[in-house]
């Protein structure tokens, strides 16, 4: 991953997007905190992601979360979450590829993506989790959240491949700079 350190404002934006990437991964694969902690252990990141409470606090650092905690995500913790996200995405690459393939097929045929079983299940799970966990978005409809969920699905495909953590970190930095400017 790049040696570039984000500014505090960029880190604020990175926290939000990282949580959304993990939310998308959970919605598609059904993974939970135990899988994330196991990935952290296998990547020798247990010092940064030691237990469920620590992981919850890091995820609650997202500015999008309901009742966001006071925990600030530091650069090392953000990088650890990137590594865990990409490790888990790589483990579930076949599922991610299948979902993206169905998305491409639906778009080519002019069909709504939610009609493909894997995408419908993913979109429902993502929407439900987003509405349950994110601040002020009880009124967000599946139509409003669908494009975000599908964009995150494509992001997961890039995360699952060779150099995924470098790509994700670069994307997070780029997006955070754009958000900071805009």
Short mmCIF file of C-alpha atoms in Angstrom, two decimals:
data_model
loop_
_atom_site.label_atom_id
_atom_site.label_comp_id
_atom_site.label_asym_id
_atom_site.label_seq_id
_atom_site.Cartn_x
_atom_site.Cartn_y
_atom_site.Cartn_z
CA UNK A 1 0.00 0.00 0.00
CA UNK A 2 1.07 3.52 -0.66
CA UNK A 3 3.15 5.26 1.97
CA UNK A 4 0.99 8.38 1.62
CA UNK A 5 -0.63 9.35 4.91
CA UNK A 6 -4.07 10.91 4.71
CA UNK A 7 -5.00 14.17 6.40
CA UNK A 8 -7.47 14.02 9.32
CA UNK A 9 -10.33 15.07 6.99
CA UNK A 10 -9.35 12.42 4.43
CA UNK A 11 -9.22 9.81 7.21
CA UNK A 12 -12.74 10.88 8.20
CA UNK A 13 -13.94 10.17 4.64
CA UNK A 14 -11.94 6.92 4.44
CA UNK A 15 -13.66 5.64 7.61
CA UNK A 16 -17.07 6.01 5.99
CA UNK A 17 -16.14 4.28 2.76
CA UNK A 18 -14.28 1.44 4.48
CA UNK A 19 -17.33 0.68 6.58
CA UNK A 20 -19.47 0.61 3.42
CA UNK A 21 -17.05 -1.83 1.74
CA UNK A 22 -17.30 -4.13 4.76
CA UNK A 23 -21.09 -3.73 4.81
CA UNK A 24 -21.25 -4.76 1.14
CA UNK A 25 -19.01 -7.76 1.80
CA UNK A 26 -21.23 -8.80 4.73
CA UNK A 27 -24.39 -8.39 2.65
CA UNK A 28 -23.08 -10.47 -0.23
CA UNK A 29 -21.37 -13.26 1.70
CA UNK A 30 -23.07 -13.32 5.09
CA UNK A 31 -19.72 -12.82 6.82
CA UNK A 32 -19.66 -11.45 10.32
CA UNK A 33 -17.21 -10.17 12.87
CA UNK A 34 -15.77 -13.63 13.56
CA UNK A 35 -14.62 -13.96 9.94
CA UNK A 36 -13.12 -10.46 10.09
CA UNK A 37 -11.25 -11.28 13.29
CA UNK A 38 -10.03 -14.59 11.85
CA UNK A 39 -8.76 -12.73 8.77
CA UNK A 40 -6.99 -10.22 11.03
CA UNK A 41 -5.36 -13.06 12.91
CA UNK A 42 -4.19 -14.80 9.74
CA UNK A 43 -2.77 -11.47 8.49
CA UNK A 44 -1.05 -10.96 11.86
CA UNK A 45 -3.13 -7.86 12.59
CA UNK A 46 -4.59 -9.05 15.89
CA UNK A 47 -2.82 -6.24 17.71
CA UNK A 48 -4.99 -3.72 15.79
CA UNK A 49 -8.13 -5.86 15.50
CA UNK A 50 -8.09 -7.88 18.70
CA UNK A 51 -11.72 -8.69 19.48
CA UNK A 52 -15.35 -8.02 18.60
CA UNK A 53 -15.57 -4.93 20.79
CA UNK A 54 -12.46 -3.43 19.20
CA UNK A 55 -13.77 -4.19 15.70
CA UNK A 56 -17.17 -2.72 16.59
CA UNK A 57 -15.52 0.47 17.88
CA UNK A 58 -13.50 0.81 14.69
CA UNK A 59 -16.60 0.36 12.55
CA UNK A 60 -18.55 2.79 14.74
CA UNK A 61 -15.89 5.38 13.89
CA UNK A 62 -17.63 5.78 10.53
CA UNK A 63 -19.33 9.18 10.34
CA UNK A 64 -22.29 7.46 8.66
CA UNK A 65 -23.03 5.18 11.62
CA UNK A 66 -25.87 5.61 14.08
CA UNK A 67 -24.53 6.55 17.48
CA UNK A 68 -21.04 6.77 16.12
CA UNK A 69 -18.50 6.34 18.85
CA UNK A 70 -15.81 8.74 19.81
CA UNK A 71 -13.11 6.35 18.61
CA UNK A 72 -11.01 7.88 15.89
CA UNK A 73 -9.63 5.55 13.29
CA UNK A 74 -5.90 6.02 12.84
CA UNK A 75 -3.95 5.30 9.67
CA UNK A 76 -2.69 1.90 10.88
CA UNK A 77 -6.21 0.80 11.81
CA UNK A 78 -7.55 1.99 8.45
CA UNK A 79 -4.83 0.07 6.61
CA UNK A 80 -5.58 -3.02 8.72
CA UNK A 81 -9.27 -2.81 7.74
CA UNK A 82 -8.23 -2.46 4.08
CA UNK A 83 -6.08 -5.59 4.35
CA UNK A 84 -8.87 -7.54 6.07
CA UNK A 85 -11.46 -6.38 3.53
CA UNK A 86 -9.28 -7.41 0.60
CA UNK A 87 -8.31 -10.72 2.20
CA UNK A 88 -11.98 -11.62 2.72
CA UNK A 89 -12.92 -10.40 -0.76
CA UNK A 90 -10.20 -12.64 -2.22
CA UNK A 91 -11.58 -15.60 -0.25
CA UNK A 92 -15.02 -14.93 -1.75
CA UNK A 93 -13.85 -13.96 -5.23
CA UNK A 94 -16.02 -16.57 -6.94
CA UNK A 95 -19.19 -15.25 -5.29
CA UNK A 96 -18.23 -11.67 -6.10
CA UNK A 97 -17.46 -12.58 -9.73
CA UNK A 98 -20.75 -14.41 -10.04
CA UNK A 99 -22.66 -11.40 -8.71
CA UNK A 100 -20.82 -8.95 -10.97
CA UNK A 101 -21.37 -11.29 -13.93
CA UNK A 102 -25.10 -11.34 -13.21
CA UNK A 103 -25.06 -7.55 -12.94
CA UNK A 104 -23.37 -7.22 -16.34
CA UNK A 105 -25.82 -9.71 -17.84
CA UNK A 106 -28.84 -7.87 -16.41
CA UNK A 107 -27.58 -4.53 -17.70
CA UNK A 108 -26.84 -5.94 -21.17
CA UNK A 109 -30.34 -7.42 -21.36
CA UNK A 110 -31.99 -4.32 -19.95
CA UNK A 111 -33.37 -6.16 -16.91
CA UNK A 112 -33.48 -4.71 -13.39
CA UNK A 113 -30.50 -6.14 -11.45
CA UNK A 114 -32.64 -7.09 -8.43
CA UNK A 115 -34.39 -9.77 -10.51
CA UNK A 116 -31.25 -11.92 -10.57
CA UNK A 117 -31.44 -14.04 -7.42
CA UNK A 118 -27.91 -13.37 -6.14
CA UNK A 119 -28.27 -9.62 -6.77
CA UNK A 120 -31.76 -9.41 -5.30
CA UNK A 121 -30.59 -11.11 -2.13
CA UNK A 122 -27.51 -8.89 -1.95
CA UNK A 123 -29.47 -5.69 -2.55
CA UNK A 124 -32.04 -6.63 0.10
CA UNK A 125 -29.36 -7.53 2.65
CA UNK A 126 -27.39 -4.36 1.91
CA UNK A 127 -30.45 -2.11 2.11
CA UNK A 128 -31.63 -3.69 5.36
CA UNK A 129 -28.20 -3.45 6.99
CA UNK A 130 -27.69 0.11 5.77
CA UNK A 131 -31.06 1.29 7.06
CA UNK A 132 -30.50 -0.47 10.38
CA UNK A 133 -26.97 0.79 11.01
CA UNK A 134 -26.57 4.16 9.32
CA UNK A 135 -27.56 7.51 10.75
CA UNK A 136 -30.66 9.23 9.46
CA UNK A 137 -31.26 6.86 6.59
CA UNK A 138 -34.41 5.07 7.70
CA UNK A 139 -36.16 6.74 4.80
CA UNK A 140 -33.63 5.64 2.18
CA UNK A 141 -35.38 3.40 -0.29
CA UNK A 142 -33.94 0.39 -2.09
CA UNK A 143 -34.04 2.48 -5.28
CA UNK A 144 -31.82 5.09 -3.63
CA UNK A 145 -29.42 2.57 -2.05
CA UNK A 146 -29.25 0.21 -5.04
CA UNK A 147 -26.72 2.22 -7.07
CA UNK A 148 -24.45 2.53 -4.02
CA UNK A 149 -24.69 -1.20 -3.33
CA UNK A 150 -23.92 -2.08 -6.96
CA UNK A 151 -20.95 0.31 -7.07
CA UNK A 152 -19.60 -1.29 -3.90
CA UNK A 153 -20.06 -4.72 -5.49
CA UNK A 154 -17.79 -3.68 -8.36
CA UNK A 155 -15.33 -2.24 -5.82
CA UNK A 156 -15.26 -5.65 -4.13
CA UNK A 157 -14.30 -7.27 -7.42
CA UNK A 158 -11.24 -5.01 -7.67
CA UNK A 159 -10.40 -5.63 -4.00
CA UNK A 160 -10.48 -9.39 -4.52
CA UNK A 161 -7.78 -9.45 -7.18
CA UNK A 162 -4.03 -9.18 -7.28
CA UNK A 163 -2.87 -6.00 -5.52
CA UNK A 164 -6.36 -5.45 -4.14
CA UNK A 165 -5.24 -3.74 -0.94
CA UNK A 166 -3.06 -1.29 -2.87
CA UNK A 167 -5.94 -0.55 -5.27
CA UNK A 168 -8.45 -0.08 -2.45
CA UNK A 169 -6.13 2.17 -0.45
CA UNK A 170 -5.46 4.28 -3.55
CA UNK A 171 -9.18 4.50 -4.30
CA UNK A 172 -9.93 5.51 -0.71
CA UNK A 173 -7.29 8.24 -0.84
CA UNK A 174 -8.50 9.51 -4.22
CA UNK A 175 -12.16 9.59 -3.15
CA UNK A 176 -11.34 11.27 0.13
CA UNK A 177 -9.40 14.00 -1.69
CA UNK A 178 -12.32 14.57 -4.06
CA UNK A 179 -14.77 14.74 -1.16
CA UNK A 180 -12.50 17.14 0.68
CA UNK A 181 -12.34 19.44 -2.38
CA UNK A 182 -15.95 19.19 -3.28
#
